Short mmCIF file of C-alpha atoms and ligand atoms in Angstrom, two decimals:
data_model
loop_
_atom_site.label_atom_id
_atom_site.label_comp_id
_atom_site.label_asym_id
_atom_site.label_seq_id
_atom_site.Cartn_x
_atom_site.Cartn_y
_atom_site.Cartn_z
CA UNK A 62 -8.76 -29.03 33.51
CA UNK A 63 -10.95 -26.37 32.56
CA UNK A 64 -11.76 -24.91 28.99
CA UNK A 65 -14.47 -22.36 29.78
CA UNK A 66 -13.73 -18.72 29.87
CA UNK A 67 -16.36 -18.61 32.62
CA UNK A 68 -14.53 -19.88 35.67
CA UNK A 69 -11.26 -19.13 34.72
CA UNK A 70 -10.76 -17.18 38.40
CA UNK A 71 -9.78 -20.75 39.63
CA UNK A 72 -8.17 -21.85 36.54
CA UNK A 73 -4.26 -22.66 37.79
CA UNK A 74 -3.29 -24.56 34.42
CA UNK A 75 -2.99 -24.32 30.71
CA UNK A 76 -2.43 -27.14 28.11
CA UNK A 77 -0.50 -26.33 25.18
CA UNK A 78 -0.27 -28.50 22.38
CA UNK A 79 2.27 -27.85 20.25
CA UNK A 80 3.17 -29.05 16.54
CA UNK A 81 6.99 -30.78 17.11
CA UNK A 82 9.15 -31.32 14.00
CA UNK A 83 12.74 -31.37 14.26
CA UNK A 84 13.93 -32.27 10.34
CA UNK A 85 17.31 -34.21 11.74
CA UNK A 86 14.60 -36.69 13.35
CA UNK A 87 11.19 -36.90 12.51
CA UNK A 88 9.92 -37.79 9.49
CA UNK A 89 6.90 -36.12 9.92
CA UNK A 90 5.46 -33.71 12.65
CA UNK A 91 3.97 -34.62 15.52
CA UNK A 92 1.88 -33.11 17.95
CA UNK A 93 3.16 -32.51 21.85
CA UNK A 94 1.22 -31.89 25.06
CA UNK A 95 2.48 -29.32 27.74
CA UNK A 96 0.66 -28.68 30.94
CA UNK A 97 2.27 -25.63 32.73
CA UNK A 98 0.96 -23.03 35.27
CA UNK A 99 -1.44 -20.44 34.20
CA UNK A 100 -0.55 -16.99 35.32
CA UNK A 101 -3.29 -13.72 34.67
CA UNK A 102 -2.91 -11.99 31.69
CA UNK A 103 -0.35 -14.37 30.26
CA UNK A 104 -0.02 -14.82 26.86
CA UNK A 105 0.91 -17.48 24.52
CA UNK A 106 4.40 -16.85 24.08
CA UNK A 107 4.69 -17.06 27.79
CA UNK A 108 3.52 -19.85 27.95
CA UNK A 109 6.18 -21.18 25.18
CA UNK A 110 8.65 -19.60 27.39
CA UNK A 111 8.04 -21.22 30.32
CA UNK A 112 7.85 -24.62 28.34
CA UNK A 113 11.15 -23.64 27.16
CA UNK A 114 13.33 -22.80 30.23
CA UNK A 115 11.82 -25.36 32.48
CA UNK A 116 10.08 -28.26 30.52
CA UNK A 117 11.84 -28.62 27.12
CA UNK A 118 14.73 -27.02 25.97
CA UNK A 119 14.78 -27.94 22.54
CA UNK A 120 11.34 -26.19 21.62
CA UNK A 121 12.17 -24.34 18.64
CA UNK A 122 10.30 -20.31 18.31
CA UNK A 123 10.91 -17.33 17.36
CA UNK A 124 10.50 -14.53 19.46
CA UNK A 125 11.89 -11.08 19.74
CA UNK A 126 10.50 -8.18 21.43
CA UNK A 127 7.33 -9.28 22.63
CA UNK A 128 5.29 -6.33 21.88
CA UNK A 129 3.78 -7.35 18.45
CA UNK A 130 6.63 -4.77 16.65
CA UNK A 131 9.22 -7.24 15.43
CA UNK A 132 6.67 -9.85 13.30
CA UNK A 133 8.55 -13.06 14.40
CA UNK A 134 6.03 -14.71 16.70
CA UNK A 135 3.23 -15.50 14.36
CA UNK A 136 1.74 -18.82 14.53
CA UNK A 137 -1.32 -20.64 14.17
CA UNK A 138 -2.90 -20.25 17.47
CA UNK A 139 -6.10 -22.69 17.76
CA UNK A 140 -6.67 -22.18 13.84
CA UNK A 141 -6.32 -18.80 13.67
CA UNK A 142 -2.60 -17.09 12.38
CA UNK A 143 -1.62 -14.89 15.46
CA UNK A 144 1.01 -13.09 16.69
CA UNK A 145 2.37 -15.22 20.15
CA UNK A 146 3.34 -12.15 21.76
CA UNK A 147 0.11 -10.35 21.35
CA UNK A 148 -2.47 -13.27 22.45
CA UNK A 149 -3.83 -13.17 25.94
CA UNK A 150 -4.82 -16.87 27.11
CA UNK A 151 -7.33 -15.01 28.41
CA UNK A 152 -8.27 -13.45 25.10
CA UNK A 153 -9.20 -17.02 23.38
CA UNK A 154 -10.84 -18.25 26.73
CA UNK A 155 -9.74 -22.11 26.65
CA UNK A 156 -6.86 -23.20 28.45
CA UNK A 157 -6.49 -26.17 26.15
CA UNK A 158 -4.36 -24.61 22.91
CA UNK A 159 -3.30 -25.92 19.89
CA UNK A 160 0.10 -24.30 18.56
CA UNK A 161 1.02 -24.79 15.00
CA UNK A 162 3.48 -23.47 12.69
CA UNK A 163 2.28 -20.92 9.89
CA UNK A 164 0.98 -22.31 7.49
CA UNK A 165 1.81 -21.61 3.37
CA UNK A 166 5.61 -21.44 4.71
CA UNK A 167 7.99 -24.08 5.18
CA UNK A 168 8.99 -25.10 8.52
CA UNK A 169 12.48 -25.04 9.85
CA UNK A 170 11.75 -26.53 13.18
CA UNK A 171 8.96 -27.08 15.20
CA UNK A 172 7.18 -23.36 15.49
CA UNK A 173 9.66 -21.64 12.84
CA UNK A 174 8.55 -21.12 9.23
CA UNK A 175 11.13 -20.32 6.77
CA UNK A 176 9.67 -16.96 5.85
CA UNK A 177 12.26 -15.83 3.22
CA UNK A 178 9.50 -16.55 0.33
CA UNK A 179 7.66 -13.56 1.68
CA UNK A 180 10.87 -11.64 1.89
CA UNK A 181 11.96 -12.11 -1.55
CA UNK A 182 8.67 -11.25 -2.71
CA UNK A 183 8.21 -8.22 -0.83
CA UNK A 184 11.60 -6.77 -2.19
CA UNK A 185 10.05 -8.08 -5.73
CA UNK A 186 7.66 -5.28 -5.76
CA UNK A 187 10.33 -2.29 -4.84
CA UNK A 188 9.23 -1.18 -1.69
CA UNK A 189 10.90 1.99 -1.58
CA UNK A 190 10.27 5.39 -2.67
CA UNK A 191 11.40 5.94 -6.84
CA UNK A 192 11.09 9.34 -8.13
CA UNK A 193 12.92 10.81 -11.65
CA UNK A 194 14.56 13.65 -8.88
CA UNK A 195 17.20 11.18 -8.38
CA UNK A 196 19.82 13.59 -7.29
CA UNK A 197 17.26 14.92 -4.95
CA UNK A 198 16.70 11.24 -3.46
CA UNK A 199 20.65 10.79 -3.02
CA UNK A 200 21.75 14.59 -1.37
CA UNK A 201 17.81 15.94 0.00
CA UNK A 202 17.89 19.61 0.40
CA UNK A 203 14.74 19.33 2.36
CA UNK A 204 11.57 16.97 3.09
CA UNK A 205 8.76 16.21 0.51
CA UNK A 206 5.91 18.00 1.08
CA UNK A 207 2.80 15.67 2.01
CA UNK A 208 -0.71 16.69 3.02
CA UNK A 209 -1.92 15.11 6.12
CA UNK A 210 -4.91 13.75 3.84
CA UNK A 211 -2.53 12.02 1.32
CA UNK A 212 -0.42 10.81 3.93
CA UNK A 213 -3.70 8.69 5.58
CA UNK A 214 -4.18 7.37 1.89
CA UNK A 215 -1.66 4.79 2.58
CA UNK A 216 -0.34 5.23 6.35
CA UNK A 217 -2.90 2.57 7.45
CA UNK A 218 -0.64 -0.02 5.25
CA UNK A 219 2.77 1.52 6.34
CA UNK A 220 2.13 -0.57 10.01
CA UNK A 221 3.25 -3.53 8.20
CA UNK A 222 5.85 -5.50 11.08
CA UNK A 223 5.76 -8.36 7.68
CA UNK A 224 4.88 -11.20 10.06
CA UNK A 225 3.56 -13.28 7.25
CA UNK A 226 0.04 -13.95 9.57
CA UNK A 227 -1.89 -12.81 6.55
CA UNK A 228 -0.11 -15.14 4.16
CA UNK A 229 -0.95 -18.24 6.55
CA UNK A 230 -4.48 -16.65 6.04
CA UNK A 231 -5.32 -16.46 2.23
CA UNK A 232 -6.09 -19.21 0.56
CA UNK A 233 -4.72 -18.21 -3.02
CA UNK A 234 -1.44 -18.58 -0.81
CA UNK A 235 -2.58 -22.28 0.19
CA UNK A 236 -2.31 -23.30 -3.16
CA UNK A 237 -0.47 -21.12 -5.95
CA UNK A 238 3.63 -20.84 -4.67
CA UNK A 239 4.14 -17.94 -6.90
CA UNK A 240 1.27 -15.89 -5.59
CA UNK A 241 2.98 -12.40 -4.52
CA UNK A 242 0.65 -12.82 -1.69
CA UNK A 243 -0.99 -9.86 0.93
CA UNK A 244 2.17 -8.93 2.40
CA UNK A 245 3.86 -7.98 -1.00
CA UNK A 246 0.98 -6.65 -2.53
CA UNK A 247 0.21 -4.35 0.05
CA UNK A 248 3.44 -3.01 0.33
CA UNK A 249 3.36 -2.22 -3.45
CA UNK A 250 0.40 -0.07 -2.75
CA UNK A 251 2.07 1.37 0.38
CA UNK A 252 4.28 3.04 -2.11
CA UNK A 253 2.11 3.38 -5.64
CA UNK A 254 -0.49 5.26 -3.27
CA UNK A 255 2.18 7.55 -1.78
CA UNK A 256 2.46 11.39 -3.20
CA UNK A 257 5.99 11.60 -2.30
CA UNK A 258 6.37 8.83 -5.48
CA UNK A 259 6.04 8.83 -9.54
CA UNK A 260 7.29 5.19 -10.63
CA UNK A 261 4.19 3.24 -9.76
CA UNK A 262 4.63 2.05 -13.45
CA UNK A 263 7.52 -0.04 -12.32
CA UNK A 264 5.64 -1.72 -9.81
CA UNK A 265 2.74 -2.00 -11.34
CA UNK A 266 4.89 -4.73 -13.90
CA UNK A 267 5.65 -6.21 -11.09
CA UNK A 268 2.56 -6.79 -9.70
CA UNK A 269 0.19 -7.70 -13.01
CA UNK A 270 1.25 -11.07 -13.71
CA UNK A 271 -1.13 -13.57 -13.17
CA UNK A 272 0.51 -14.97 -9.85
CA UNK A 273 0.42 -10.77 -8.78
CA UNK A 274 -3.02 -8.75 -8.05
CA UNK A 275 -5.04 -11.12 -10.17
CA UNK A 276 -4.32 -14.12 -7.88
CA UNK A 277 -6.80 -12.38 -5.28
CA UNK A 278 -10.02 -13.33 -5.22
CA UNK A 279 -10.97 -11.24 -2.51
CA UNK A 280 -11.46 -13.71 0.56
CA UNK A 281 -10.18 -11.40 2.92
CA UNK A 282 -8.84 -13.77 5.46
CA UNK A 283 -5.90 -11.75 5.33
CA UNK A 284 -7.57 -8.80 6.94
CA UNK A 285 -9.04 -10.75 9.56
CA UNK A 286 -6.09 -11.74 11.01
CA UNK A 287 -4.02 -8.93 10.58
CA UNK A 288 -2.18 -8.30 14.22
CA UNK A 289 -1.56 -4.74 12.77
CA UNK A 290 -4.60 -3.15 11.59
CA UNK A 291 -3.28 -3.07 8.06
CA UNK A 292 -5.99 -4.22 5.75
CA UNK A 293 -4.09 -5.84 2.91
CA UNK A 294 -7.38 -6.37 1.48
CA UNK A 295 -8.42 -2.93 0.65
CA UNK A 296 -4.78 -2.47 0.02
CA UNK A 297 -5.01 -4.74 -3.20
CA UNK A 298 -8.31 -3.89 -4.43
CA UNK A 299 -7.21 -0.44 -4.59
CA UNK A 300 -3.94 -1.74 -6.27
CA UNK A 301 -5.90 -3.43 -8.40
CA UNK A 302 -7.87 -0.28 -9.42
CA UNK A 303 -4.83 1.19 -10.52
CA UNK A 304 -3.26 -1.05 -12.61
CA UNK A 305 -6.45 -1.61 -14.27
CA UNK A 306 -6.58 2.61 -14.71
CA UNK A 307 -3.11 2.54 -15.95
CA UNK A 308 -3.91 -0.17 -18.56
CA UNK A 309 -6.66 1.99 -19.98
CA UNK A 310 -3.85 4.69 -20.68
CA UNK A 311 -3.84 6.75 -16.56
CA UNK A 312 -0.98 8.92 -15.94
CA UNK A 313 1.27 8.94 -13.30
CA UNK A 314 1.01 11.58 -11.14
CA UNK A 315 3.13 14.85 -10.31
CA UNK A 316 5.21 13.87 -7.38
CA UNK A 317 5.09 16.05 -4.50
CA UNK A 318 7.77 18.99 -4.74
CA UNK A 319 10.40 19.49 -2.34
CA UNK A 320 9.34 22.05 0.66
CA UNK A 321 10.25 25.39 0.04
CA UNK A 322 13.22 26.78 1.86
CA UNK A 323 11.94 28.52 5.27
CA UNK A 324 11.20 31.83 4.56
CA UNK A 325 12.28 33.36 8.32
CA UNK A 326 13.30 31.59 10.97
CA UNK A 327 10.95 31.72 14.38
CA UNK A 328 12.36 33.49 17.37
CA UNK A 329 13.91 30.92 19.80
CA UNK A 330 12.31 29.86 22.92
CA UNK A 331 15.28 31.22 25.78
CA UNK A 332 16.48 28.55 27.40
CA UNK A 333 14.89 28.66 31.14
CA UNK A 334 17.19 29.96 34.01
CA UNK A 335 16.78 26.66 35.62
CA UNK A 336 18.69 24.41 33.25
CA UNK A 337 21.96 23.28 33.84
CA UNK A 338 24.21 24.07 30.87
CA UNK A 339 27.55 22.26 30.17
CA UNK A 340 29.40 25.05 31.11
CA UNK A 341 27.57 25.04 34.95
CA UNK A 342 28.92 21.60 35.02
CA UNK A 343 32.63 21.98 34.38
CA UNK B 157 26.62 -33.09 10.52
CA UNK B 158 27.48 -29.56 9.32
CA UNK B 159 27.13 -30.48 5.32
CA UNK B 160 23.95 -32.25 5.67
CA UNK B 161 22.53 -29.08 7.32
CA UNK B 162 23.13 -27.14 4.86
CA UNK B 163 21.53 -29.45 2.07
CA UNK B 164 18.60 -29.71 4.59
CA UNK B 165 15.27 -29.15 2.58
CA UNK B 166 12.40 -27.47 5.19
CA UNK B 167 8.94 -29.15 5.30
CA UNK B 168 6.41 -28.10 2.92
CA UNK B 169 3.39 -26.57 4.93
CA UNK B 170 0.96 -25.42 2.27
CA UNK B 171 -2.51 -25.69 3.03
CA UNK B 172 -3.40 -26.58 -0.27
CA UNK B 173 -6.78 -27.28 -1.89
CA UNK B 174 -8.08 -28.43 1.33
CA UNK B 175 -7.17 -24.74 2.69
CA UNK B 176 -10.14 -23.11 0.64
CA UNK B 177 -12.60 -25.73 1.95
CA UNK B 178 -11.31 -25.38 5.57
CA UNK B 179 -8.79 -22.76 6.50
CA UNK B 180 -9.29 -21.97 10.16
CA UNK B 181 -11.77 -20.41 12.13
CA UNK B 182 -12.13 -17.18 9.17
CA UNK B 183 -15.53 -15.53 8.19
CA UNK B 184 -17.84 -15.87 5.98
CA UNK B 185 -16.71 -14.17 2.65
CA UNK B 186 -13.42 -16.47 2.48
CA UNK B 187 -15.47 -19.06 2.38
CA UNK B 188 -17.73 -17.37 -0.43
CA UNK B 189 -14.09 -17.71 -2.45
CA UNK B 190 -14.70 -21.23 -2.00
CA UNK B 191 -18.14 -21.30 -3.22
CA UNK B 192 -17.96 -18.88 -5.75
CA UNK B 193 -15.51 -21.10 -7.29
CA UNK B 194 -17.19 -24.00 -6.79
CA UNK B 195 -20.71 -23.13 -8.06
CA UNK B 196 -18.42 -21.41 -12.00
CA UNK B 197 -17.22 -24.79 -12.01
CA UNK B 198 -20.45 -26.63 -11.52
CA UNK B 199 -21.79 -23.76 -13.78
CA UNK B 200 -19.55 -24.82 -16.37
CA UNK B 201 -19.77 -28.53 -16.21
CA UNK B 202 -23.55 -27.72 -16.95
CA UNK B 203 -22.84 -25.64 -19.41
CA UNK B 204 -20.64 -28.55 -21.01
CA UNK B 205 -23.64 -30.97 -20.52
CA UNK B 206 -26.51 -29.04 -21.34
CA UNK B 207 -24.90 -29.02 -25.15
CA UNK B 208 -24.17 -32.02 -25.29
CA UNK B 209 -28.31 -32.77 -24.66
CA UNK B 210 -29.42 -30.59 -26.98
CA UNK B 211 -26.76 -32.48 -29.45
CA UNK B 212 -29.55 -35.09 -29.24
CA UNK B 213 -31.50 -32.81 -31.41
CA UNK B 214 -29.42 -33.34 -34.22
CA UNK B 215 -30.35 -36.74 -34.82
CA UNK B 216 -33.81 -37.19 -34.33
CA UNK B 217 -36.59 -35.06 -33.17
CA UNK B 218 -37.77 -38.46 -31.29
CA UNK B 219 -34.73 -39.42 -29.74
CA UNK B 220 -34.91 -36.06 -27.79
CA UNK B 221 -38.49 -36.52 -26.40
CA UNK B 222 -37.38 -39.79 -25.24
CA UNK B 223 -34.44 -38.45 -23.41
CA UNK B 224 -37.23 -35.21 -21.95
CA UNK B 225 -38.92 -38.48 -20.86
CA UNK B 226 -36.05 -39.71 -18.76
CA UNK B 227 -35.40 -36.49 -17.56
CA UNK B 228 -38.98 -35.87 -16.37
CA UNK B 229 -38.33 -37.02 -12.95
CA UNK B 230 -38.22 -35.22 -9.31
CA UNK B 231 -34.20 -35.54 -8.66
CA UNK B 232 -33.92 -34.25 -12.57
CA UNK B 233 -35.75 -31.04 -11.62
CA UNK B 234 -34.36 -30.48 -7.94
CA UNK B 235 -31.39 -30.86 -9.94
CA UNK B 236 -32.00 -28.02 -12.13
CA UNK B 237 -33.32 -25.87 -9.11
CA UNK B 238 -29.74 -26.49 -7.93
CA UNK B 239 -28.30 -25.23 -10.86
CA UNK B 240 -30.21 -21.97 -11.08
CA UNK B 241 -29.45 -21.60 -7.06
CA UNK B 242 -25.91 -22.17 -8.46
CA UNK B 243 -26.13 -19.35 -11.12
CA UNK B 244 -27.90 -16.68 -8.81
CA UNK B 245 -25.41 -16.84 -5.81
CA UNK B 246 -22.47 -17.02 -8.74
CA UNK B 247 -23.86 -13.97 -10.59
CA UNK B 248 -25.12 -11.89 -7.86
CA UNK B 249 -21.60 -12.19 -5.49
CA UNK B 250 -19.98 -11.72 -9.28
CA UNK B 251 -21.51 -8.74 -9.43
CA UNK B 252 -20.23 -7.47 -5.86
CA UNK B 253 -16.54 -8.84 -6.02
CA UNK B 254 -16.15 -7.06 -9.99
CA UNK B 255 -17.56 -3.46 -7.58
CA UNK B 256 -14.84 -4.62 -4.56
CA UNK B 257 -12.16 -5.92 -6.26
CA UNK B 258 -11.75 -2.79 -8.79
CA UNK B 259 -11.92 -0.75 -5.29
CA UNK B 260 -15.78 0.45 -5.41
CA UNK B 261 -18.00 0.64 -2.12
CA UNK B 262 -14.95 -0.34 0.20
CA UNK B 263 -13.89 3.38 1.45
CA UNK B 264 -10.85 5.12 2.14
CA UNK B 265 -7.56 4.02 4.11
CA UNK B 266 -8.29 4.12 8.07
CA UNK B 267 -5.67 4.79 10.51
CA UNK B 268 -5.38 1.39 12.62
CA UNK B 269 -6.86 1.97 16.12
CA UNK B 270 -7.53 -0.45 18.26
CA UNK B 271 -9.75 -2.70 17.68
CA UNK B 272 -9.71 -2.91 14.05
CA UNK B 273 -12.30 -2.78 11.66
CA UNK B 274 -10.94 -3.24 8.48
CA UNK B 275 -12.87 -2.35 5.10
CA UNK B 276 -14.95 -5.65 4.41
CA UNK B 277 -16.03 -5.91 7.94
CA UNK B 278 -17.48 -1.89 7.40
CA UNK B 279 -18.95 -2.86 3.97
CA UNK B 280 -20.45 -5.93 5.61
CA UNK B 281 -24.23 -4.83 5.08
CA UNK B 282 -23.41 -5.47 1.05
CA UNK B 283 -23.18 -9.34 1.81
CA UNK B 284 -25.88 -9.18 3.92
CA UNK B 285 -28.20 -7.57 1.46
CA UNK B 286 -26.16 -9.70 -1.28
CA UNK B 287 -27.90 -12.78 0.59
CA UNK B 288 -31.45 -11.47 0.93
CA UNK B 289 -31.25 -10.98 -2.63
CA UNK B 290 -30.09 -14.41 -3.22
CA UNK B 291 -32.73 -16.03 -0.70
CA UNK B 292 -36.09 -13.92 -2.22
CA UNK B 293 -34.82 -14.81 -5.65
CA UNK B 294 -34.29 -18.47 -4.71
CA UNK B 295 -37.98 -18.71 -2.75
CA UNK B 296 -39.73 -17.18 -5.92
CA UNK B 297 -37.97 -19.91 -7.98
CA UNK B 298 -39.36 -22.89 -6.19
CA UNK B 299 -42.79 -21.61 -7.06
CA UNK B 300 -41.57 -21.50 -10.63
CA UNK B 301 -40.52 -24.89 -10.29
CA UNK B 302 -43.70 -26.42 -8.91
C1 LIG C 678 -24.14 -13.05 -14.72
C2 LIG C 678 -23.30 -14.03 -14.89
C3 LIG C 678 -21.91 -14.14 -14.28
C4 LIG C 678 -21.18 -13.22 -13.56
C5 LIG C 678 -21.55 -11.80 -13.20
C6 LIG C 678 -19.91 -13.86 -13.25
C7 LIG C 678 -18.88 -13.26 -12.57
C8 LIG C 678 -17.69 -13.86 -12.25
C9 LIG C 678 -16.57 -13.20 -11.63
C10 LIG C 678 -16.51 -11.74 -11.23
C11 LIG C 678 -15.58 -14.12 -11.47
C12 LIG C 678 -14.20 -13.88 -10.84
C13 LIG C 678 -14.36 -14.04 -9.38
C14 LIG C 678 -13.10 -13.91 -8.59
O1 LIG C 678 -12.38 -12.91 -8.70
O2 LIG C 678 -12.83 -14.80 -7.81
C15 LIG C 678 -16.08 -15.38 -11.99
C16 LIG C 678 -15.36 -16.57 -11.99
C17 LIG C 678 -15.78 -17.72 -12.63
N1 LIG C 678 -16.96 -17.92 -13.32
FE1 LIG C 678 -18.46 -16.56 -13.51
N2 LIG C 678 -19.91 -15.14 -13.74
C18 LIG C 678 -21.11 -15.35 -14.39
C19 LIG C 678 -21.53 -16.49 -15.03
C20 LIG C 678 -20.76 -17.66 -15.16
C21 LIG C 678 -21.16 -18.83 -15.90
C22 LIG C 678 -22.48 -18.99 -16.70
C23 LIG C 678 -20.16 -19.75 -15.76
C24 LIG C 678 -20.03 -21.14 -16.31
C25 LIG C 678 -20.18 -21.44 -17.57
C26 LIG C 678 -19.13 -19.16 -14.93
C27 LIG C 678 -17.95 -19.78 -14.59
C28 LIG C 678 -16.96 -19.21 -13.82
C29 LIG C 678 -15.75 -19.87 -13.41
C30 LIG C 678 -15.33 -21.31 -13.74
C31 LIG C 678 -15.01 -18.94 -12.66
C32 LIG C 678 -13.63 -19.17 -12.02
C33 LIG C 678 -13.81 -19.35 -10.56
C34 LIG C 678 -12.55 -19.14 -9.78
O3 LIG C 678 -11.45 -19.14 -10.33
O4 LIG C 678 -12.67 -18.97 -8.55
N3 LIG C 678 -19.53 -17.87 -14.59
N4 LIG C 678 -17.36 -15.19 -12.47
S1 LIG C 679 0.03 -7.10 6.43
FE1 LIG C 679 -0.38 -7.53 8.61
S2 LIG C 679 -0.50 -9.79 8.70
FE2 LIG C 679 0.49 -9.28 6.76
S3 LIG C 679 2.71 -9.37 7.21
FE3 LIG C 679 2.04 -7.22 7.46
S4 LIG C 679 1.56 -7.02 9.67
FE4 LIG C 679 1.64 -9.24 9.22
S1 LIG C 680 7.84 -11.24 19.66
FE1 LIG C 680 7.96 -9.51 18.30
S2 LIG C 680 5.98 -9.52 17.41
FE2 LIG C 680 5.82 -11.09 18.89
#
């Protein structure tokens, strides 16, 4: 068996150890060895795949859509919190990996973490848009105007697929349970830092409790090893900068207006002589 | 079968204090969380010791030479280089995390394109001169020391 990156032309197997618990069973977990084919540009979850449908059926994972969009395949992927899905054996250049649940979340079963800590916590810091326009919010009459600039002022933390890889990372997360943790924290800012809003004050409570914004130390583990480019790091210093404004007396802002009603409507493109109307086709 | 399911209490998986000494394979500054903590604590213990020495003072001008005396050794003052190593790399990285974590020197938002670079990993040069700082200071101390 090979582990170098080097030769892996000839390599024709990978080893996957893989952290087994099943809570009916075990008392504790245990780890499991699987040696299965390698294929090019496989990756991870593949290879739990193939250990699934013709090794061991009662490998528990969770898996969706395979294209790092639906969050459920993180796991600790030779010590690092990855997403299955979007890890290329290739990528990590051993064929000898160790596969372990998340971390700071309980597990279910084998590779599944309960994750419904993070979940409660995210909707703890209202992730939605709250403006005083509430009859605006509930029957729009048109979009919110935004400026491409203040929409890139918190887009970057809008990719969140909540996969809970950066709470596995942080270790205020390894030790305090209450900690709102990266996910929740930077979806508070997602929506404090958006123009289109003018409650931040109401997250803001949420968030200044010890176990909220002040809980991070700034390790930044969390941005290493987000799979989405989000950054919760920044995300929460810059929350952090705002609840400390707003505690020496800042204002919330002027939500955007509504966008004016269209002053003239453009000329229509003609429809091209070539397409087939429904009419042609009765 | 069914009933006990659903009283079923999931395995705790928390990393715990041994998470902040070793997490994973993670770079350097969340392991500067560790040490940061590490050396206030060590800071503090000093600080807790240090006046309860000079309590010695109190009762006798003599009884406090006596206890210089016992402190006059080579571990004693490699000991107190260590704390003053302690005290620059605490007040130094102090000084950068109360800048980063009220939002100075990080930057703005980036849209996430492949391959990431996320705002400590930009802002990286600050540790970097953060530790030359630390390592002139601590050279020009051993010479104070000798
Ligand atoms: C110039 C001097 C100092 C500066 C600039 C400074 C700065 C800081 C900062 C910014 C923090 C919070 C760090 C974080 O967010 O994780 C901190 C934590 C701490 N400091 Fe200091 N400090 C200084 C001196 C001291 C001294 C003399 C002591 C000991 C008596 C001390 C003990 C601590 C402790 C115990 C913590 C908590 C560590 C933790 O929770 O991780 N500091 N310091
Ligand atoms: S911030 Fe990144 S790592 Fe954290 S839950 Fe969202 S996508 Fe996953
Ligand atoms: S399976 Fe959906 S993110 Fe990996």
């Amino acid at each position: 068996m090979s582990n170098n990156g080097e030769n892996q032309g000839s390599v024709s197997k990978l080893t996957l150890k893989v952290q087994r618990y099943n809570p009916d069973r075990d008392k504790a977990p245990y780890m499991q060895e699987f040696t299965l084919p390698f294929r090019k540009g496989m990756t991870v979850l593949d290879g739990l795949l193939y250990i699934r449908e013709n090794i061991d059926s009662s490998l528990a994972f969770r898996a969706s859509c395979r294209m790092g969009i639906c969050g459920a395949c993180a796991m600790l992927i030779n010590n690092l919190p990855r997403l299955a899905c979007h890890t290329p054996v290739e990528e990590i250049g051993e064929f000898t990996l160790e596969i372990k649940p998340l971390p700071n979340f309980a597990i279910v079963k084998d590779l599944v973490p309960d994750t419904s800590s993070m979940f409660e916590k995210h909707a703890s810091v209202k992730p939605y848009l709250m403006r005083d326009d509430q009859e605006e919010m509930e029957h729009p009459t048109a979009e919110f105007v935004q400026s491409p600039d203040e929409l890139e002022s918190y887009l970057q933390f809008a990719y969140c697929i909540k996969c809970g890889a950066c709470v596995a990372a942080c270790p205020t997360s390894a030790t305090g349970k209450l900690y709102l943790g990266p996910q929740a924290l930077t979806q508070a800012y997602r929506y404090c830092g958006d123009s289109r809003d003018n409650k931040s004050g109401e997250r803001i409570s949420a968030v200044d409790p010890y176990y909220g914004v002040w809980g991070c130390h700034f390790a930044g583990a969390c941005s290493q090893v987000c799979p989405k480019g989000v950054d919760p790091a920044l995300a929460i210093q810059l929350l952090r900068r705002k609840v400390f404004a707003q505690s020496l007396g800042g204002k919330e802002r002027t939500p955007s207006p509504v966008a004016a009603p269209p002053t003239g409507s453009k000329e229509k493109i003609p429809v091209p002589e070539f397409t087939v109307t429904q009419d042609d086709r009765s | 079968m069914k009933a006990q399911s659903s009283e079923r209490r999931y395995l705790e998986n928390y990393l715990g204090i041994k998470g902040w000494v070793w997490g994973g394979r993670y770079r350097l500054e969340r392991y500067l969380y560790t040490l940061h903590r590490i050396s206030g604590l060590a800071l503090l213990f000093y600080f807790l010791l240090h006046i309860a020495m000079n309590g010695f003072r109190l009762s006798s001008g003599e009884s406090w030479t006596s206890l210089m005396d016992i402190f006059d050794t080579p571990i004693v003052k490699f000991g107190e280089y260590l704390v003053l190593a302690g005290f620059t790399f605490h007040a130094l990285n102090g000084l950068r995390l109360i800048l980063q974590e009220l939002g100075y020197t990080l930057g703005r938002p980036k849209p996430p394109v492949y391959p990431y670079v996320d705002a400590l990993e930009r802002r990286r040069p600050i540790v970097f001169v953060m530790g030359g700082v630390i390592i002139i200071l601590l050279v020009v101390f051993i010479f104070n020391f000798i």
